Amino acid sequence: MKQTGKEKVPVWLDVDTGNDDVFALLIAAHHPSLTLLGTSTTHGNASLTNTTKNTSMILTALGRTDVAVYPGAAKPFCRDEVVTFDIHGSTGLGGISKLPEPKASIMKDANAILAMREALLATPANTAWLVATGPLTNAALLFATFPEVASHIAGLSIMGGAVGGGFTAAKNGRTDGSLEKDANERFGNETDWAEFNIYCDPEAARSVFSNPVLAPKTSLITLDLTHLCLATTAVREKLLKGGDVATPTDLRVMLEEILAFFTAGYDTHFGMADGPPLHDPLAVAVLLPDSAIFEDDGSRYDVRMVTVGEHVAADGEDLETVRGQIGRTVVTTNATGKGVRIPRALNVDVFWQCLSDCCSVAERKAGSGEGKTKIL
């Protein structure tokens, strides 16, 4: 979202910290245009226990132990938790050889929804953003319980959803379903129809996207966009060696290990040999003032999530049949300009340079002692 002025943008990050959330945390923690107010965690890429510990460890690795972590929802609002280890590993941070002890405060006795409300309402009206990179359970509870937050914030950025049907030029990999993707008609990564975050808690997503106050303030980063942003071999090499010193820092090594793990997982499970897409940091990147990352400002759409279907098949039932199209993202053009913004084009080189620049900021702060802890 294009913004002007020199004031930093306040942001609260709601995460299910797995490997790609690390990059979202990196931008939120170290981009000079952003002020990270706090973090909350949710089920998703791993259990709430793991996503919470992961968030604290990554904030520690980033030198931001001053940022608190609030454990949120452990399961979807009215469904069982969806468990998957394929892409992020059993803990959510697969492939990383060295992680610090979690020193960013985990606020176990505090209510995450209240913490989100208090932090966002403490900012001047129309300045703060909520960024959600996991299932939308926490966000839905926040806006349903405290509707005044929707009016107060400047924006809501969500990584989630999959449109398909040639919505962008991106290509999808295969899924476990039986439908062909040759013409990218269907673009899910959990099922042929559904992106994982929306699939996990479609009722929460329906609640958020049906809120008329939120819609014109919402940016939705779908798989159709993130699959334009592949971590190719050349990209990974440039990020690894893009620092101010000849030898890559521990931070850049950690990011390379994440991307290597992602690369193997996406090749194995989705048949994407060119490199994995990087989803979550793009949901933070839309906040950056005057950024050239997004080649278009995004058209406006009415967004609806399919909630009919089941996650689990009973004995004798076919899983694909009972799932149906649950979690599918259905969009129609909004001519009033008050719909959800969905960007469809990226300047990929600018995005990867932004990540490298944020690494350099973190490295310089650690080297000068300004960071709260030594990176890794």
mmCIF file of C-alpha atoms in Angstrom:
data_model
loop_
_atom_site.group_PDB
_atom_site.id
_atom_site.type_symbol
_atom_site.label_atom_id
_atom_site.label_comp_id
_atom_site.label_asym_id
_atom_site.label_seq_id
_atom_site.Cartn_x
_atom_site.Cartn_y
_atom_site.Cartn_z
ATOM 1 C CA MET A 1 0.000 0.000 0.000
ATOM 2 C CA LYS A 2 1.516 3.290 -1.095
ATOM 3 C CA GLN A 3 1.835 5.750 1.778
ATOM 4 C CA THR A 4 3.644 9.045 2.173
ATOM 5 C CA GLY A 5 5.301 10.816 5.058
ATOM 6 C CA LYS A 6 8.175 9.935 7.342
ATOM 7 C CA GLU A 7 6.260 8.554 10.315
ATOM 8 C CA LYS A 8 6.917 4.884 10.953
ATOM 9 C CA VAL A 9 3.988 2.535 10.368
ATOM 10 C CA PRO A 10 2.946 0.710 13.570
ATOM 11 C CA VAL A 11 2.331 -2.999 12.948
ATOM 12 C CA TRP A 12 1.101 -5.936 15.010
ATOM 13 C CA LEU A 13 2.113 -9.311 13.565
ATOM 14 C CA ASP A 14 -0.160 -12.335 14.059
ATOM 15 C CA VAL A 15 1.856 -15.409 13.059
ATOM 16 C CA ASP A 16 1.954 -19.198 13.013
ATOM 17 C CA THR A 17 5.716 -19.125 12.880
ATOM 18 C CA GLY A 18 7.009 -21.652 10.457
ATOM 19 C CA ASN A 19 9.805 -21.112 8.002
ATOM 20 C CA ASP A 20 8.341 -18.361 5.815
ATOM 21 C CA ASP A 21 7.009 -16.401 8.817
ATOM 22 C CA VAL A 22 10.671 -15.866 9.699
ATOM 23 C CA PHE A 23 11.005 -13.554 6.718
ATOM 24 C CA ALA A 24 7.851 -11.659 7.721
ATOM 25 C CA LEU A 25 9.292 -11.171 11.199
ATOM 26 C CA LEU A 26 12.579 -9.999 9.661
ATOM 27 C CA ILE A 27 10.903 -7.180 7.709
ATOM 28 C CA ALA A 28 8.598 -6.177 10.561
ATOM 29 C CA ALA A 29 11.481 -6.150 13.041
ATOM 30 C CA HIS A 30 14.089 -4.320 10.982
ATOM 31 C CA HIS A 31 12.591 -2.311 8.135
ATOM 32 C CA PRO A 32 13.228 1.355 8.987
ATOM 33 C CA SER A 33 9.678 2.332 7.961
ATOM 34 C CA LEU A 34 7.979 -0.001 10.446
ATOM 35 C CA THR A 35 7.505 -0.162 14.210
ATOM 36 C CA LEU A 36 6.736 -3.662 15.484
ATOM 37 C CA LEU A 37 4.236 -3.289 18.338
ATOM 38 C CA GLY A 38 4.054 -6.943 19.301
ATOM 39 C CA THR A 39 3.287 -10.443 18.087
ATOM 40 C CA SER A 40 0.572 -12.993 18.674
ATOM 41 C CA THR A 41 0.635 -16.641 17.696
ATOM 42 C CA THR A 42 -1.871 -19.123 16.380
ATOM 43 C CA HIS A 43 -2.221 -22.737 15.309
ATOM 44 C CA GLY A 44 -1.232 -23.419 11.721
ATOM 45 C CA ASN A 45 2.222 -24.435 10.523
ATOM 46 C CA ALA A 46 2.724 -26.247 13.831
ATOM 47 C CA SER A 47 1.038 -26.529 17.223
ATOM 48 C CA LEU A 48 0.467 -23.338 19.212
ATOM 49 C CA THR A 49 3.175 -24.434 21.643
ATOM 50 C CA ASN A 50 5.681 -24.671 18.805
ATOM 51 C CA THR A 51 4.609 -21.550 16.905
ATOM 52 C CA THR A 52 4.885 -19.552 20.122
ATOM 53 C CA LYS A 53 8.331 -20.899 21.011
ATOM 54 C CA ASN A 54 9.421 -20.440 17.388
ATOM 55 C CA THR A 55 8.362 -16.798 17.404
ATOM 56 C CA SER A 56 10.355 -16.119 20.547
ATOM 57 C CA MET A 57 13.417 -17.899 19.158
ATOM 58 C CA ILE A 58 13.287 -15.990 15.873
ATOM 59 C CA LEU A 59 12.835 -12.637 17.607
ATOM 60 C CA THR A 60 15.850 -13.572 19.706
ATOM 61 C CA ALA A 61 17.818 -14.479 16.589
ATOM 62 C CA LEU A 62 16.829 -11.124 15.089
ATOM 63 C CA GLY A 63 18.007 -9.215 18.140
ATOM 64 C CA ARG A 64 14.462 -8.135 19.076
ATOM 65 C CA THR A 65 13.886 -9.631 22.523
ATOM 66 C CA ASP A 66 12.107 -6.380 23.390
ATOM 67 C CA VAL A 67 9.094 -7.580 21.355
ATOM 68 C CA ALA A 68 6.636 -9.685 23.358
ATOM 69 C CA VAL A 69 4.927 -12.864 22.148
ATOM 70 C CA TYR A 70 1.281 -13.513 23.082
ATOM 71 C CA PRO A 71 -0.038 -17.076 22.603
ATOM 72 C CA GLY A 72 -3.441 -16.977 20.904
ATOM 73 C CA ALA A 73 -5.787 -19.611 19.497
ATOM 74 C CA ALA A 74 -4.700 -23.239 19.697
ATOM 75 C CA LYS A 75 -7.344 -24.448 17.227
ATOM 76 C CA PRO A 76 -9.877 -23.123 14.724
ATOM 77 C CA PHE A 77 -13.029 -21.502 16.043
ATOM 78 C CA CYS A 78 -15.325 -24.490 15.452
ATOM 79 C CA ARG A 79 -13.207 -27.182 13.816
ATOM 80 C CA ASP A 80 -10.409 -29.518 14.807
ATOM 81 C CA GLU A 81 -6.825 -28.393 14.370
ATOM 82 C CA VAL A 82 -5.269 -29.174 10.989
ATOM 83 C CA VAL A 83 -1.883 -30.827 11.459
ATOM 84 C CA THR A 84 0.728 -30.875 8.704
ATOM 85 C CA PHE A 85 4.463 -31.557 8.891
ATOM 86 C CA ASP A 86 5.243 -31.808 5.182
ATOM 87 C CA ILE A 87 6.589 -28.344 4.394
ATOM 88 C CA HIS A 88 7.723 -26.844 7.712
ATOM 89 C CA GLY A 89 8.832 -29.946 9.589
ATOM 90 C CA SER A 90 7.477 -31.270 12.887
ATOM 91 C CA THR A 91 8.305 -28.126 14.889
ATOM 92 C CA GLY A 92 7.551 -25.579 12.166
ATOM 93 C CA LEU A 93 11.208 -24.593 11.725
ATOM 94 C CA GLY A 94 12.624 -27.514 9.794
ATOM 95 C CA GLY A 95 16.130 -27.371 8.384
ATOM 96 C CA ILE A 96 17.652 -24.828 10.781
ATOM 97 C CA SER A 97 20.856 -26.127 12.360
ATOM 98 C CA LYS A 98 21.300 -23.499 15.067
ATOM 99 C CA LEU A 99 18.624 -21.603 16.984
ATOM 100 C CA PRO A 100 19.004 -19.536 20.163
ATOM 101 C CA GLU A 101 17.149 -20.131 23.376
ATOM 102 C CA PRO A 102 13.823 -18.237 23.289
ATOM 103 C CA LYS A 103 14.450 -14.984 25.196
ATOM 104 C CA ALA A 104 11.683 -12.774 23.800
ATOM 105 C CA SER A 105 9.040 -12.722 26.537
ATOM 106 C CA ILE A 106 6.193 -15.211 26.099
ATOM 107 C CA MET A 107 3.153 -13.705 27.840
ATOM 108 C CA LYS A 108 1.503 -16.946 28.932
ATOM 109 C CA ASP A 109 -0.804 -15.314 31.476
ATOM 110 C CA ALA A 110 -2.062 -12.572 29.151
ATOM 111 C CA ASN A 111 -4.933 -12.678 26.672
ATOM 112 C CA ALA A 112 -3.640 -12.270 23.122
ATOM 113 C CA ILE A 113 -6.859 -10.712 21.824
ATOM 114 C CA LEU A 114 -6.836 -8.086 24.565
ATOM 115 C CA ALA A 115 -3.155 -7.387 23.949
ATOM 116 C CA MET A 116 -3.830 -6.862 20.243
ATOM 117 C CA ARG A 117 -6.700 -4.499 21.017
ATOM 118 C CA GLU A 118 -4.770 -2.455 23.546
ATOM 119 C CA ALA A 119 -1.678 -2.086 21.372
ATOM 120 C CA LEU A 120 -3.596 -1.131 18.233
ATOM 121 C CA LEU A 121 -5.932 1.325 19.971
ATOM 122 C CA ALA A 122 -2.950 2.975 21.674
ATOM 123 C CA THR A 123 -1.767 4.219 18.276
ATOM 124 C CA PRO A 124 -3.221 7.302 16.553
ATOM 125 C CA ALA A 125 -6.301 6.517 14.473
ATOM 126 C CA ASN A 126 -5.692 5.282 10.931
ATOM 127 C CA THR A 127 -1.983 4.590 11.430
ATOM 128 C CA ALA A 128 -1.573 0.986 12.638
ATOM 129 C CA TRP A 129 -1.810 -2.240 10.666
ATOM 130 C CA LEU A 130 -2.586 -5.783 11.699
ATOM 131 C CA VAL A 131 -0.750 -8.360 9.596
ATOM 132 C CA ALA A 132 -1.961 -11.976 9.755
ATOM 133 C CA THR A 133 0.223 -14.647 8.188
ATOM 134 C CA GLY A 134 -1.516 -17.737 9.571
ATOM 135 C CA PRO A 135 -5.100 -18.928 10.016
ATOM 136 C CA LEU A 136 -7.414 -16.027 10.843
ATOM 137 C CA THR A 137 -8.755 -17.306 14.171
ATOM 138 C CA ASN A 138 -7.127 -14.569 16.284
ATOM 139 C CA ALA A 139 -8.075 -11.822 13.833
ATOM 140 C CA ALA A 140 -11.688 -12.964 13.646
ATOM 141 C CA LEU A 141 -11.962 -13.068 17.433
ATOM 142 C CA LEU A 142 -10.411 -9.602 17.697
ATOM 143 C CA PHE A 143 -12.809 -7.886 15.307
ATOM 144 C CA ALA A 144 -15.871 -9.791 16.528
ATOM 145 C CA THR A 145 -15.157 -8.994 20.183
ATOM 146 C CA PHE A 146 -13.864 -5.454 19.720
ATOM 147 C CA PRO A 147 -15.435 -3.984 16.561
ATOM 148 C CA GLU A 148 -13.975 -0.574 17.391
ATOM 149 C CA VAL A 149 -10.554 -1.887 16.336
ATOM 150 C CA ALA A 150 -11.730 -2.254 12.732
ATOM 151 C CA SER A 151 -12.643 1.421 12.614
ATOM 152 C CA HIS A 152 -9.427 2.527 14.304
ATOM 153 C CA ILE A 153 -6.720 0.755 12.308
ATOM 154 C CA ALA A 154 -5.296 1.917 8.989
ATOM 155 C CA GLY A 155 -5.290 -1.530 7.485
ATOM 156 C CA LEU A 156 -5.358 -5.302 7.669
ATOM 157 C CA SER A 157 -2.963 -7.385 5.587
ATOM 158 C CA ILE A 158 -3.587 -11.099 5.180
ATOM 159 C CA MET A 159 -1.547 -13.853 3.606
ATOM 160 C CA GLY A 160 -4.127 -16.342 2.479
ATOM 161 C CA GLY A 161 -6.396 -17.541 -0.254
ATOM 162 C CA ALA A 162 -6.042 -18.892 -3.771
ATOM 163 C CA VAL A 163 -8.085 -17.669 -6.725
ATOM 164 C CA GLY A 164 -6.798 -19.556 -9.773
ATOM 165 C CA GLY A 165 -8.358 -19.400 -13.220
ATOM 166 C CA GLY A 166 -5.440 -17.407 -14.626
ATOM 167 C CA PHE A 167 -5.744 -14.676 -11.976
ATOM 168 C CA THR A 168 -1.992 -14.107 -12.417
ATOM 169 C CA ALA A 169 0.696 -15.609 -14.625
ATOM 170 C CA ALA A 170 1.986 -17.752 -11.755
ATOM 171 C CA LYS A 171 1.979 -21.521 -11.956
ATOM 172 C CA ASN A 172 1.009 -23.924 -9.216
ATOM 173 C CA GLY A 173 2.419 -27.319 -8.355
ATOM 174 C CA ARG A 174 0.487 -30.498 -7.878
ATOM 175 C CA THR A 175 -1.512 -31.317 -4.740
ATOM 176 C CA ASP A 176 -2.790 -34.593 -3.339
ATOM 177 C CA GLY A 177 -6.058 -34.095 -5.221
ATOM 178 C CA SER A 178 -6.968 -35.536 -8.599
ATOM 179 C CA LEU A 179 -7.570 -32.309 -10.539
ATOM 180 C CA GLU A 180 -5.083 -31.198 -13.160
ATOM 181 C CA LYS A 181 -3.333 -27.840 -12.884
ATOM 182 C CA ASP A 182 -2.192 -27.463 -16.483
ATOM 183 C CA ALA A 183 -4.206 -24.276 -17.034
ATOM 184 C CA ASN A 184 -3.869 -23.171 -13.365
ATOM 185 C CA GLU A 185 -7.653 -23.229 -13.074
ATOM 186 C CA ARG A 186 -7.317 -24.307 -9.448
ATOM 187 C CA PHE A 187 -4.579 -22.909 -7.254
ATOM 188 C CA GLY A 188 -4.692 -24.379 -3.758
ATOM 189 C CA ASN A 189 -1.780 -25.743 -1.765
ATOM 190 C CA GLU A 190 -3.739 -27.728 0.829
ATOM 191 C CA THR A 191 -6.350 -29.028 -1.600
ATOM 192 C CA ASP A 192 -6.926 -28.368 -5.285
ATOM 193 C CA TRP A 193 -9.165 -25.481 -4.255
ATOM 194 C CA ALA A 194 -7.882 -24.179 -0.943
ATOM 195 C CA GLU A 195 -4.861 -22.344 0.434
ATOM 196 C CA PHE A 196 -3.724 -23.679 3.812
ATOM 197 C CA ASN A 197 -4.433 -20.678 6.080
ATOM 198 C CA ILE A 198 -8.002 -20.278 4.859
ATOM 199 C CA TYR A 199 -8.574 -24.031 4.812
ATOM 200 C CA CYS A 200 -7.590 -24.332 8.481
ATOM 201 C CA ASP A 201 -10.326 -21.977 9.716
ATOM 202 C CA PRO A 202 -12.722 -21.037 6.913
ATOM 203 C CA GLU A 203 -15.340 -19.737 9.359
ATOM 204 C CA ALA A 204 -12.840 -17.254 10.798
ATOM 205 C CA ALA A 205 -11.963 -16.145 7.279
ATOM 206 C CA ARG A 206 -15.643 -15.739 6.383
ATOM 207 C CA SER A 207 -16.116 -13.576 9.482
ATOM 208 C CA VAL A 208 -13.229 -11.283 8.575
ATOM 209 C CA PHE A 209 -14.029 -10.913 4.882
ATOM 210 C CA SER A 210 -17.726 -10.263 5.503
ATOM 211 C CA ASN A 211 -16.933 -7.226 7.690
ATOM 212 C CA PRO A 212 -17.868 -4.125 5.634
ATOM 213 C CA VAL A 213 -15.689 -1.838 7.774
ATOM 214 C CA LEU A 214 -12.610 -3.969 7.173
ATOM 215 C CA ALA A 215 -13.025 -4.695 3.465
ATOM 216 C CA PRO A 216 -11.725 -1.361 2.064
ATOM 217 C CA LYS A 217 -8.824 -1.489 4.541
ATOM 218 C CA THR A 218 -7.798 -5.055 3.708
ATOM 219 C CA SER A 219 -4.993 -6.266 1.443
ATOM 220 C CA LEU A 220 -5.062 -9.965 0.560
ATOM 221 C CA ILE A 221 -1.859 -11.688 -0.559
ATOM 222 C CA THR A 222 -2.935 -14.852 -2.343
ATOM 223 C CA LEU A 223 -0.965 -17.808 -3.666
ATOM 224 C CA ASP A 224 -1.557 -16.371 -7.130
ATOM 225 C CA LEU A 225 0.833 -13.560 -6.143
ATOM 226 C CA THR A 226 3.273 -15.413 -3.899
ATOM 227 C CA HIS A 227 3.934 -18.007 -6.602
ATOM 228 C CA LEU A 228 5.459 -15.208 -8.659
ATOM 229 C CA CYS A 229 8.108 -14.857 -5.946
ATOM 230 C CA LEU A 230 10.291 -17.962 -6.160
ATOM 231 C CA ALA A 231 13.471 -18.520 -4.178
ATOM 232 C CA THR A 232 15.558 -19.687 -7.099
ATOM 233 C CA THR A 233 19.154 -20.800 -6.757
ATOM 234 C CA ALA A 234 20.345 -17.389 -7.958
ATOM 235 C CA VAL A 235 18.103 -15.568 -5.464
ATOM 236 C CA ARG A 236 19.315 -17.715 -2.576
ATOM 237 C CA GLU A 237 22.957 -17.156 -3.481
ATOM 238 C CA LYS A 238 22.456 -13.408 -3.654
ATOM 239 C CA LEU A 239 20.696 -13.286 -0.284
ATOM 240 C CA LEU A 240 23.341 -15.469 1.371
ATOM 241 C CA LYS A 241 26.253 -13.349 0.143
ATOM 242 C CA GLY A 242 24.558 -9.949 0.152
ATOM 243 C CA GLY A 243 25.879 -8.669 3.461
ATOM 244 C CA ASP A 244 28.536 -6.114 4.305
ATOM 245 C CA VAL A 245 31.181 -8.751 5.065
ATOM 246 C CA ALA A 246 32.746 -11.478 2.948
ATOM 247 C CA THR A 247 31.632 -14.358 5.167
ATOM 248 C CA PRO A 248 27.851 -14.791 5.491
ATOM 249 C CA THR A 249 26.538 -14.041 8.962
ATOM 250 C CA ASP A 250 24.671 -16.572 11.060
ATOM 251 C CA LEU A 251 21.450 -14.758 10.196
ATOM 252 C CA ARG A 252 21.949 -15.188 6.461
ATOM 253 C CA VAL A 253 23.027 -18.797 6.941
ATOM 254 C CA MET A 254 19.802 -19.445 8.861
ATOM 255 C CA LEU A 255 17.727 -17.914 6.066
ATOM 256 C CA GLU A 256 19.575 -20.020 3.495
ATOM 257 C CA GLU A 257 18.906 -23.175 5.535
ATOM 258 C CA ILE A 258 15.208 -22.296 5.613
ATOM 259 C CA LEU A 259 15.102 -21.771 1.863
ATOM 260 C CA ALA A 260 17.030 -24.992 1.237
ATOM 261 C CA PHE A 261 14.517 -26.919 3.368
ATOM 262 C CA PHE A 262 11.637 -25.198 1.558
ATOM 263 C CA THR A 263 13.182 -25.980 -1.811
ATOM 264 C CA ALA A 264 13.371 -29.696 -1.087
ATOM 265 C CA GLY A 265 9.829 -29.746 0.332
ATOM 266 C CA TYR A 266 8.233 -27.924 -2.583
ATOM 267 C CA ASP A 267 10.047 -30.079 -5.097
ATOM 268 C CA THR A 268 8.982 -33.280 -3.327
ATOM 269 C CA HIS A 269 5.392 -32.408 -2.491
ATOM 270 C CA PHE A 270 4.414 -29.956 -5.244
ATOM 271 C CA GLY A 271 6.804 -30.748 -8.065
ATOM 272 C CA MET A 272 8.176 -27.184 -8.079
ATOM 273 C CA ALA A 273 11.807 -27.669 -9.061
ATOM 274 C CA ASP A 274 12.592 -24.002 -9.831
ATOM 275 C CA GLY A 275 12.356 -22.971 -6.180
ATOM 276 C CA PRO A 276 9.730 -22.472 -3.492
ATOM 277 C CA PRO A 277 7.418 -19.458 -3.253
ATOM 278 C CA LEU A 278 7.838 -17.153 -0.275
ATOM 279 C CA HIS A 279 4.400 -16.221 1.043
ATOM 280 C CA ASP A 280 4.280 -14.427 4.376
ATOM 281 C CA PRO A 281 6.765 -11.541 4.021
ATOM 282 C CA LEU A 282 4.747 -10.148 1.126
ATOM 283 C CA ALA A 283 1.921 -9.474 3.582
ATOM 284 C CA VAL A 284 4.290 -7.186 5.494
ATOM 285 C CA ALA A 285 5.762 -5.652 2.356
ATOM 286 C CA VAL A 286 2.415 -4.113 1.349
ATOM 287 C CA LEU A 287 2.755 -1.746 4.324
ATOM 288 C CA LEU A 288 6.009 -0.203 3.171
ATOM 289 C CA PRO A 289 5.692 3.481 2.225
ATOM 290 C CA ASP A 290 6.300 4.236 -1.449
ATOM 291 C CA SER A 291 7.520 0.710 -2.079
ATOM 292 C CA ALA A 292 8.189 -0.374 -5.647
ATOM 293 C CA ILE A 293 7.701 -4.042 -4.742
ATOM 294 C CA PHE A 294 4.140 -4.136 -6.033
ATOM 295 C CA GLU A 295 3.784 -3.203 -9.686
ATOM 296 C CA ASP A 296 0.079 -2.456 -9.291
ATOM 297 C CA ASP A 297 -1.860 -1.080 -6.359
ATOM 298 C CA GLY A 298 -4.281 -3.981 -6.569
ATOM 299 C CA SER A 299 -7.812 -4.096 -7.911
ATOM 300 C CA ARG A 300 -10.724 -4.256 -5.483
ATOM 301 C CA TYR A 301 -12.793 -7.384 -4.982
ATOM 302 C CA ASP A 302 -15.600 -8.799 -2.908
ATOM 303 C CA VAL A 303 -14.165 -11.915 -1.251
ATOM 304 C CA ARG A 304 -16.040 -14.950 0.006
ATOM 305 C CA MET A 305 -14.627 -18.136 1.486
ATOM 306 C CA VAL A 306 -16.373 -21.485 0.992
ATOM 307 C CA THR A 307 -17.201 -23.006 4.379
ATOM 308 C CA VAL A 308 -19.154 -26.067 3.208
ATOM 309 C CA GLY A 309 -17.206 -29.276 3.655
ATOM 310 C CA GLU A 310 -15.350 -31.305 6.244
ATOM 311 C CA HIS A 311 -11.681 -31.675 7.100
ATOM 312 C CA VAL A 312 -11.978 -35.302 8.148
ATOM 313 C CA ALA A 313 -13.690 -38.239 6.432
ATOM 314 C CA ALA A 314 -15.661 -40.795 8.446
ATOM 315 C CA ASP A 315 -15.090 -44.503 7.934
ATOM 316 C CA GLY A 316 -16.072 -45.454 4.423
ATOM 317 C CA GLU A 317 -16.150 -41.859 3.140
ATOM 318 C CA ASP A 318 -13.857 -40.431 0.463
ATOM 319 C CA LEU A 319 -11.814 -37.484 1.801
ATOM 320 C CA GLU A 320 -11.933 -35.460 -1.412
ATOM 321 C CA THR A 321 -15.691 -35.864 -1.576
ATOM 322 C CA VAL A 322 -16.347 -34.694 1.994
ATOM 323 C CA ARG A 323 -13.894 -31.832 1.642
ATOM 324 C CA GLY A 324 -15.534 -30.478 -1.477
ATOM 325 C CA GLN A 325 -14.335 -26.925 -2.085
ATOM 326 C CA ILE A 326 -13.970 -25.971 1.590
ATOM 327 C CA GLY A 327 -11.573 -23.057 1.991
ATOM 328 C CA ARG A 328 -11.863 -21.942 -1.632
ATOM 329 C CA THR A 329 -11.421 -18.198 -2.255
ATOM 330 C CA VAL A 330 -14.176 -16.762 -4.452
ATOM 331 C CA VAL A 331 -13.662 -13.206 -5.707
ATOM 332 C CA THR A 332 -15.834 -10.871 -7.755
ATOM 333 C CA THR A 333 -14.866 -7.409 -8.943
ATOM 334 C CA ASN A 334 -16.033 -4.555 -6.694
ATOM 335 C CA ALA A 335 -16.799 -1.477 -8.786
ATOM 336 C CA THR A 336 -17.203 0.892 -5.820
ATOM 337 C CA GLY A 337 -13.563 0.828 -4.751
ATOM 338 C CA LYS A 338 -14.557 -0.409 -1.294
ATOM 339 C CA GLY A 339 -13.634 -4.038 -1.741
ATOM 340 C CA VAL A 340 -10.574 -5.985 -0.660
ATOM 341 C CA ARG A 341 -7.335 -5.052 -2.390
ATOM 342 C CA ILE A 342 -5.662 -8.020 -4.110
ATOM 343 C CA PRO A 343 -2.318 -7.199 -5.813
ATOM 344 C CA ARG A 344 -1.505 -9.273 -8.884
ATOM 345 C CA ALA A 345 1.998 -8.214 -9.984
ATOM 346 C CA LEU A 346 5.419 -7.995 -8.311
ATOM 347 C CA ASN A 347 8.834 -6.508 -8.857
ATOM 348 C CA VAL A 348 10.575 -9.595 -7.537
ATOM 349 C CA ASP A 349 14.113 -8.176 -7.572
ATOM 350 C CA VAL A 350 13.034 -5.213 -5.442
ATOM 351 C CA PHE A 351 11.385 -7.563 -2.938
ATOM 352 C CA TRP A 352 14.468 -9.758 -2.512
ATOM 353 C CA GLN A 353 16.665 -6.678 -2.180
ATOM 354 C CA CYS A 354 14.333 -5.446 0.583
ATOM 355 C CA LEU A 355 14.888 -8.697 2.482
ATOM 356 C CA SER A 356 18.645 -8.415 2.064
ATOM 357 C CA ASP A 357 18.578 -4.797 3.219
ATOM 358 C CA CYS A 358 16.640 -5.795 6.355
ATOM 359 C CA CYS A 359 19.294 -8.439 7.042
ATOM 360 C CA SER A 360 21.944 -5.744 6.765
ATOM 361 C CA VAL A 361 20.065 -3.527 9.228
ATOM 362 C CA ALA A 362 19.886 -6.411 11.709
ATOM 363 C CA GLU A 363 23.581 -7.194 11.222
ATOM 364 C CA ARG A 364 24.660 -3.584 11.726
ATOM 365 C CA LYS A 365 22.563 -3.250 14.883
ATOM 366 C CA ALA A 366 24.041 -6.451 16.275
ATOM 367 C CA GLY A 367 27.551 -5.305 15.423
ATOM 368 C CA SER A 368 27.076 -1.927 17.086
ATOM 369 C CA GLY A 369 25.477 -3.382 20.201
ATOM 370 C CA GLU A 370 22.194 -1.623 19.421
ATOM 371 C CA GLY A 371 20.384 -4.947 19.062
ATOM 372 C CA LYS A 372 18.975 -6.415 22.248
ATOM 373 C CA THR A 373 20.879 -9.661 21.750
ATOM 374 C CA LYS A 374 23.628 -10.945 19.500
ATOM 375 C CA ILE A 375 22.105 -12.515 16.401
ATOM 376 C CA LEU A 376 22.247 -16.264 16.938
#
